[in-house]
PDB file of C-alpha atoms in Angstrom:
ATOM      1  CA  UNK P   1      -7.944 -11.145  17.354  1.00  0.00           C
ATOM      2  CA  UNK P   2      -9.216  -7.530  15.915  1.00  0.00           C
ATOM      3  CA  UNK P   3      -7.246  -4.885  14.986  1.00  0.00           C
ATOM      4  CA  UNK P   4      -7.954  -1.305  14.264  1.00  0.00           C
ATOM      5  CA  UNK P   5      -7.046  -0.033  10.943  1.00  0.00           C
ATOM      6  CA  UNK P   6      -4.977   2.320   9.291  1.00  0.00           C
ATOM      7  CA  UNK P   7      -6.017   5.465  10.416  1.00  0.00           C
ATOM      8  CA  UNK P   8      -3.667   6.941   7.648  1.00  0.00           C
ATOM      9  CA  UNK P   9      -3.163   5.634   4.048  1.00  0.00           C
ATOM     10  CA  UNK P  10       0.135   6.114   2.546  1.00  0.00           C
ATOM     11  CA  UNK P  11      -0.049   7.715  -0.820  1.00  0.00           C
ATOM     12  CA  UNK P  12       3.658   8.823  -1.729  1.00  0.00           C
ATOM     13  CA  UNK P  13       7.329   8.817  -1.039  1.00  0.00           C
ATOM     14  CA  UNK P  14       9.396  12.216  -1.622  1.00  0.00           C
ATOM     15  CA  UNK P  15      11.975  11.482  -3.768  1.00  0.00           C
ATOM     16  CA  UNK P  16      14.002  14.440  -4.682  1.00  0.00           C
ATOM     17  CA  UNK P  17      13.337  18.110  -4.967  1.00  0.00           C
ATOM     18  CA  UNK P  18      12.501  19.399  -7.811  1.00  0.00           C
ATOM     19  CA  UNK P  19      14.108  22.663  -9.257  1.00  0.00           C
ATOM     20  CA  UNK P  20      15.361  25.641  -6.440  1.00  0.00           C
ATOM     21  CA  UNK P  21      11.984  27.060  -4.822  1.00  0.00           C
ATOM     22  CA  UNK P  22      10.984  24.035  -2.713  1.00  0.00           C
ATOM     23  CA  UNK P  23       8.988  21.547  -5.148  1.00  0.00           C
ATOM     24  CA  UNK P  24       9.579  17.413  -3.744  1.00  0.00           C
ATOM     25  CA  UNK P  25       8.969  14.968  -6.806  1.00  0.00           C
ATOM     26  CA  UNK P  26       6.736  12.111  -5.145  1.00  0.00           C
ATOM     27  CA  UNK P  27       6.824   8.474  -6.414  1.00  0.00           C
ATOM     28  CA  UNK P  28       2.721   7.901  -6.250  1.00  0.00           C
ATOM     29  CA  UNK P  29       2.208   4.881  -4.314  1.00  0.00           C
ATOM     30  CA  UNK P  30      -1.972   4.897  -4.782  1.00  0.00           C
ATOM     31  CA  UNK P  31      -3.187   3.136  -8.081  1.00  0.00           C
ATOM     32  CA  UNK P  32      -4.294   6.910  -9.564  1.00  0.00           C
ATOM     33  CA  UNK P  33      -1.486   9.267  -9.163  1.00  0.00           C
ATOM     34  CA  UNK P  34      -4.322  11.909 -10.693  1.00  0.00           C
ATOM     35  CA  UNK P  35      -5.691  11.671  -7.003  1.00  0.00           C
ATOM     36  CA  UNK P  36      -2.861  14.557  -6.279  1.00  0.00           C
ATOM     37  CA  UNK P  37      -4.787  16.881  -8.656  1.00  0.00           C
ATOM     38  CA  UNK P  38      -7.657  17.406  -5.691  1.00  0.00           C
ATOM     39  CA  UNK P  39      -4.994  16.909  -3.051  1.00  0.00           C
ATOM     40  CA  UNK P  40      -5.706  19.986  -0.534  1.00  0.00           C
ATOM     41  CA  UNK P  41      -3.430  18.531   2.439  1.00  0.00           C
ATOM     42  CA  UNK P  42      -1.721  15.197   3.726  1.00  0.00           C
ATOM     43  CA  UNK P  43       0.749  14.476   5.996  1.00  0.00           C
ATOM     44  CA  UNK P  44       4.151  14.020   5.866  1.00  0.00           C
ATOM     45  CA  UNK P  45       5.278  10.759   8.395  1.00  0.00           C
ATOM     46  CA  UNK P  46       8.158   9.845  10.635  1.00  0.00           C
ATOM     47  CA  UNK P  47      10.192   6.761  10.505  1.00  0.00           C
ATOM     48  CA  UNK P  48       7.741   4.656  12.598  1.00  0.00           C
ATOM     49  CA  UNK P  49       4.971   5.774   9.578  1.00  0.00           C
ATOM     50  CA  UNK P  50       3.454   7.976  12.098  1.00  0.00           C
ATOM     51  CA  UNK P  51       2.220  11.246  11.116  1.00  0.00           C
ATOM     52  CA  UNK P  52       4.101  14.326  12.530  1.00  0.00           C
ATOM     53  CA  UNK P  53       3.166  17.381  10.289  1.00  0.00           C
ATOM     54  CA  UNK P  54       0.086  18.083   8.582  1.00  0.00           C
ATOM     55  CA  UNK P  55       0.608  19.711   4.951  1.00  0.00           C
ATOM     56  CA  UNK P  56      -1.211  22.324   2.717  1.00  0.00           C
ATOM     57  CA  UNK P  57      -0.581  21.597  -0.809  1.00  0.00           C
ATOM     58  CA  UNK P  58      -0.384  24.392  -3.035  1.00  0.00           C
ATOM     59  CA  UNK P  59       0.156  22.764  -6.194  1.00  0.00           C
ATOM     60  CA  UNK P  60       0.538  19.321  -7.796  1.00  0.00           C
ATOM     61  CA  UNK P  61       1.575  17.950 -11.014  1.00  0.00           C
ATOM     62  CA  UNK P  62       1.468  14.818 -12.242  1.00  0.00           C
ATOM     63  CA  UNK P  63       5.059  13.568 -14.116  1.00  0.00           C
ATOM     64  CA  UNK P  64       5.876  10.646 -16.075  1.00  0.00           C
ATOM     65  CA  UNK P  65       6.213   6.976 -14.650  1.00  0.00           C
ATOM     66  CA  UNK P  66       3.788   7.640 -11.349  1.00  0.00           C
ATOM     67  CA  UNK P  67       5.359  10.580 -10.261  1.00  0.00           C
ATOM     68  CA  UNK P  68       3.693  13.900  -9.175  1.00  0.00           C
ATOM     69  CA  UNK P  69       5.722  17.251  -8.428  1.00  0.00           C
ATOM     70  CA  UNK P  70       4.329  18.914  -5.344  1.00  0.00           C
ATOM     71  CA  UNK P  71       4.618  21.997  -4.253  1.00  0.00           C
ATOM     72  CA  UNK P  72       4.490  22.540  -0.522  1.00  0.00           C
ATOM     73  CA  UNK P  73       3.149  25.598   1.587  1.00  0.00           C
ATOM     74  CA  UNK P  74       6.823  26.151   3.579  1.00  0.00           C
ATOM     75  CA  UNK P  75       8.679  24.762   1.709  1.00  0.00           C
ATOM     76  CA  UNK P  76      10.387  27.565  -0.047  1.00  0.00           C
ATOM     77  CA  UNK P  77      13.779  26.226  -1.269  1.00  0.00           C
ATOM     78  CA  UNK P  78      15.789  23.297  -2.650  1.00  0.00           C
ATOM     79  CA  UNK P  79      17.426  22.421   0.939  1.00  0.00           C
ATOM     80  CA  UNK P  80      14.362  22.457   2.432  1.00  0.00           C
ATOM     81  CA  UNK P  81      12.926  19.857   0.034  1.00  0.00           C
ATOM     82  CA  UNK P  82      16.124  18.036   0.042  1.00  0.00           C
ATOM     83  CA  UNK P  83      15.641  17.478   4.214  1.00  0.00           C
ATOM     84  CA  UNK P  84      12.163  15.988   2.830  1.00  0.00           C
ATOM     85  CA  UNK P  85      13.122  13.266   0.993  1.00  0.00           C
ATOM     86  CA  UNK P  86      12.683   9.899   1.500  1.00  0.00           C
ATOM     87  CA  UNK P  87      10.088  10.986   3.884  1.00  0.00           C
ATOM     88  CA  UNK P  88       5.828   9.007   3.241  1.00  0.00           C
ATOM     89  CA  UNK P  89       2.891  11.546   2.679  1.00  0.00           C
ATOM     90  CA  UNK P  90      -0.332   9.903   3.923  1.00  0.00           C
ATOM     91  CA  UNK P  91      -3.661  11.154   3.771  1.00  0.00           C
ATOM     92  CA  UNK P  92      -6.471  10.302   6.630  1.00  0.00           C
ATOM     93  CA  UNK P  93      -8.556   7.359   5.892  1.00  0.00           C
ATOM     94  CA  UNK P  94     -11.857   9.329   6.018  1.00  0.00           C
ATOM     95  CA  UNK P  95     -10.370  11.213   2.747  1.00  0.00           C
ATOM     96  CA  UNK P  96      -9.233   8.500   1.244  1.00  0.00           C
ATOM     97  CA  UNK P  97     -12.296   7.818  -0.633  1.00  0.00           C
ATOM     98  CA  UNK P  98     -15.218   4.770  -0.837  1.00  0.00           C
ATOM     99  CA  UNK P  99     -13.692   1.568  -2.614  1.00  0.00           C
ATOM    100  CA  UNK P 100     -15.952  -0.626  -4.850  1.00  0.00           C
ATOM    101  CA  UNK P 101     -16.795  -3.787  -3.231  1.00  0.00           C
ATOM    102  CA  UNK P 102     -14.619  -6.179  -3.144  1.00  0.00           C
ATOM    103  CA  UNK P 103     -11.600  -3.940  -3.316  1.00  0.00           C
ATOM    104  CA  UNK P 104      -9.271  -3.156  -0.029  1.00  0.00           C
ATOM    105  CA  UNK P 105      -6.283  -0.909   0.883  1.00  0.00           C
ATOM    106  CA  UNK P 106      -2.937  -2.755   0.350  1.00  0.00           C
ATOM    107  CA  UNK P 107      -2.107  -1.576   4.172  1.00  0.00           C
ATOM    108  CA  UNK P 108      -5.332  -3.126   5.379  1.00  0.00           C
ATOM    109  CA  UNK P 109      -4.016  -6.726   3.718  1.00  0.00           C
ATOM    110  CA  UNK P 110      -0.725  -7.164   4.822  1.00  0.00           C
ATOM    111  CA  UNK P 111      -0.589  -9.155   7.979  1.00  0.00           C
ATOM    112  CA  UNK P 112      -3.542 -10.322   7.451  1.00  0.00           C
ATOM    113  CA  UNK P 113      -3.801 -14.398   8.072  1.00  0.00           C
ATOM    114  CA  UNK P 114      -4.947 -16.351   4.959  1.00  0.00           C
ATOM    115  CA  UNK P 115      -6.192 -20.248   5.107  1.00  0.00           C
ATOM    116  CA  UNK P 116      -7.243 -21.991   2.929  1.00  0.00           C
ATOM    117  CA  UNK P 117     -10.566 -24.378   2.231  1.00  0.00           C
ATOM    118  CA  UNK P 118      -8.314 -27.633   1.719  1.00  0.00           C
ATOM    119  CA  UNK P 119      -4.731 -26.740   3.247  1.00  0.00           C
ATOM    120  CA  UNK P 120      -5.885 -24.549   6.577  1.00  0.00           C
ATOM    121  CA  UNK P 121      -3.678 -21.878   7.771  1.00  0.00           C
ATOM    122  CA  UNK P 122      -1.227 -20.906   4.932  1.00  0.00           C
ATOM    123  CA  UNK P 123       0.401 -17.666   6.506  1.00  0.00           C
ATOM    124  CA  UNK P 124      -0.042 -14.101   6.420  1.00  0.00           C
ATOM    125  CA  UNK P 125      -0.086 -11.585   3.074  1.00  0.00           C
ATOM    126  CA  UNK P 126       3.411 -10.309   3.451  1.00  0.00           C
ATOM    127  CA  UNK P 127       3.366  -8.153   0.086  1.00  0.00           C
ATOM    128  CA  UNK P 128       0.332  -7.540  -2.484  1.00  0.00           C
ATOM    129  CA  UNK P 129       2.638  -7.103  -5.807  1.00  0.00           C
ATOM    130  CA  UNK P 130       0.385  -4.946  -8.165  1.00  0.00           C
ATOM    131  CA  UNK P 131       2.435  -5.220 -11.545  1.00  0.00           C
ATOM    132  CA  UNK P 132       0.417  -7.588 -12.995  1.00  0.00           C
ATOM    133  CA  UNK P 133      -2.687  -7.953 -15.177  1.00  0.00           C
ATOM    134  CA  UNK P 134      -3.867  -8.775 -11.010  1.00  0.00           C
ATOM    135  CA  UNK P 135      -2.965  -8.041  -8.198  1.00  0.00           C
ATOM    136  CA  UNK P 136      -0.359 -11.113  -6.375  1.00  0.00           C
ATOM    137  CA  UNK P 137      -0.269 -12.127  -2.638  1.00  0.00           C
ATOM    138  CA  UNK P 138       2.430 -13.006  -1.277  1.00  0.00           C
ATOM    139  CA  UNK P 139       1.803 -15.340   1.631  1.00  0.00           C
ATOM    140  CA  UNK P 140       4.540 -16.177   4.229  1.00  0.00           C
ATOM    141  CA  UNK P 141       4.909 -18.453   6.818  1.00  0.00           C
ATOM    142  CA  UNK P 142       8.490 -19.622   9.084  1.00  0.00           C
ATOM    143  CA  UNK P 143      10.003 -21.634   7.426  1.00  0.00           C
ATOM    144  CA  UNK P 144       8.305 -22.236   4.850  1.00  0.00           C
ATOM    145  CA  UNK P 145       8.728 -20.804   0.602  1.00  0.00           C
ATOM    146  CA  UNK P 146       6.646 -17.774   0.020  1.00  0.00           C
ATOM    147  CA  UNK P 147       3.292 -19.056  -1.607  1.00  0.00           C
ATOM    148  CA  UNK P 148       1.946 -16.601  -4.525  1.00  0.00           C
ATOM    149  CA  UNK P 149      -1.498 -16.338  -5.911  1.00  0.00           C
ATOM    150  CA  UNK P 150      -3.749 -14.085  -8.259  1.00  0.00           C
ATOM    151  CA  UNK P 151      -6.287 -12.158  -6.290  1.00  0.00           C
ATOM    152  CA  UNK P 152      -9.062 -13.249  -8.052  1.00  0.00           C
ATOM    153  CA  UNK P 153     -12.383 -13.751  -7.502  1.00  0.00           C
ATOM    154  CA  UNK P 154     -12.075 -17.601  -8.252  1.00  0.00           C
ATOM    155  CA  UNK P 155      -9.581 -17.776  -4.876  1.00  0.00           C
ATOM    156  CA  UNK P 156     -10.379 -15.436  -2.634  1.00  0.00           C
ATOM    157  CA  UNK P 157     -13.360 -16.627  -1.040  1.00  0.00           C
ATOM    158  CA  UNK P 158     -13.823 -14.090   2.051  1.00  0.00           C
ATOM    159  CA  UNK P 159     -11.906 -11.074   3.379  1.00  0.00           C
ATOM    160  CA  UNK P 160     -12.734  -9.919   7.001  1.00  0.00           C
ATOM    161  CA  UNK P 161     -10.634  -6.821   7.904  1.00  0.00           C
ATOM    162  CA  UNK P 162     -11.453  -6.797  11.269  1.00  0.00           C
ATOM    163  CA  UNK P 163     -10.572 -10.013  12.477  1.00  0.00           C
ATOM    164  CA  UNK P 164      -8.228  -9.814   9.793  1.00  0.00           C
ATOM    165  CA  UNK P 165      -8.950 -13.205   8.334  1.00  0.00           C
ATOM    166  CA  UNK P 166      -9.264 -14.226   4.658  1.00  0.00           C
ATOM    167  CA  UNK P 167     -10.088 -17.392   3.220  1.00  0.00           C
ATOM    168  CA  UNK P 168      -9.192 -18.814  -0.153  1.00  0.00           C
ATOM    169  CA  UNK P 169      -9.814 -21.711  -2.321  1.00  0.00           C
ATOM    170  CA  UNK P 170      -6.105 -22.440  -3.910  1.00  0.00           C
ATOM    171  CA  UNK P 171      -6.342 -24.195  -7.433  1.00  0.00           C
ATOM    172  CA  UNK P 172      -5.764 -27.711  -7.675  1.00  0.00           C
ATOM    173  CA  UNK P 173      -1.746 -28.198  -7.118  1.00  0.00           C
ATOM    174  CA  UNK P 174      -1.000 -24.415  -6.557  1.00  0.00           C
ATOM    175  CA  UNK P 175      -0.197 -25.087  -2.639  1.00  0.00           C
ATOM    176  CA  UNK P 176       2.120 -28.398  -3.940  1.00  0.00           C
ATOM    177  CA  UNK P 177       3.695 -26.219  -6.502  1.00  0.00           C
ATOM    178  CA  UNK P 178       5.475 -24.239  -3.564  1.00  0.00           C
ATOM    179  CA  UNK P 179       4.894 -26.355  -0.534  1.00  0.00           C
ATOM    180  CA  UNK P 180       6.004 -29.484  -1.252  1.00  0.00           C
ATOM    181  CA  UNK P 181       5.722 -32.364   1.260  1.00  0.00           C
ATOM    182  CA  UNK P 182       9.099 -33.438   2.334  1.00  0.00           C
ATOM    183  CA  UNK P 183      10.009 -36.772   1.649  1.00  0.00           C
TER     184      UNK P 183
END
């Protein structure tokens, strides 16, 4: 089965204004919150993650712990940021940038089904947890424990986003450690 891509990459969540003249603080959710610096527009999503509103951004600033202070063109006071937050920025995927090879979008991985060389089908990526010296998949399947693994080069053997297949090559006793065979 193929699927179309993201057309949109989420980059942020609006957390809070910031001060009284209509700056939202944004929690970054791209690996370089200095990507805001050259941030011209992006827009702002609805519930379903579906854009609604393009944006001009007039200024941005990057803040400790991921965070970037934008200011918006509109958005002129603290109650208009305040109706903002909680609210996903995106930016189209044709701005988004080249990746190096070997690298995907987060977005473009999850639901993605994985099998392995050994085991077969071992789910879908559920989550890619990226506070770690590497990235982590998270791999569900009903019924079954969550199975974690490093993406390294050493596992992951192929990704194909459009059929939306990857194969790995789990390490010796990785698939027992959370998949054990029931008695």
């Amino acid at each position: 089965m193929k699927t179309d891509l993201r057309q949109h990459l989420i980059v942020g969540r609006i957390l809070s204004a910031h001060g009284i003249s209509g700056a939202v603080r944004v929690q970054s959710l791209t690996d370089d919150p200095a990507r805001f610096a050259s941030l011209k527009t992006c827009w702002l999503l609805d519930e379903q993650e579906k854009p609604v509103r393009l944006l001009r951004v007039l200024s941005a600033r990057t803040q400790n712990a991921g965070q970037v202070l934008l200011q918006i063109e509109g958005v002129t006071d603290r109650d208009m940021a305040l109706a903002l937050r909680g609210r996903l920025l995106a930016v189209a995927r044709a701005d988004a940038g080249k990746l190096p090879a070997d690298h995907w979008f987060v977005c473009d991985l999850i639901g993605c089904d994985v099998f392995d060389e050994k085991e077969g089908a071992l789910g879908v990526v559920h989550e890619v947890l990226q506070h770690t010296a590497q990235d982590v998949f998270v791999i569900r399947k009903a019924g079954q424990p969550d199975l974690l693994f490093p993406a390294i080069k050493s596992i992951l053997r192929h990704v194909d986003l459009t059929s939306r297949r990857i194969e790995v090559c789990l390490p010796d006793g990785l698939f027992a450690l959370y998949r054990k065979e029931k008695p």
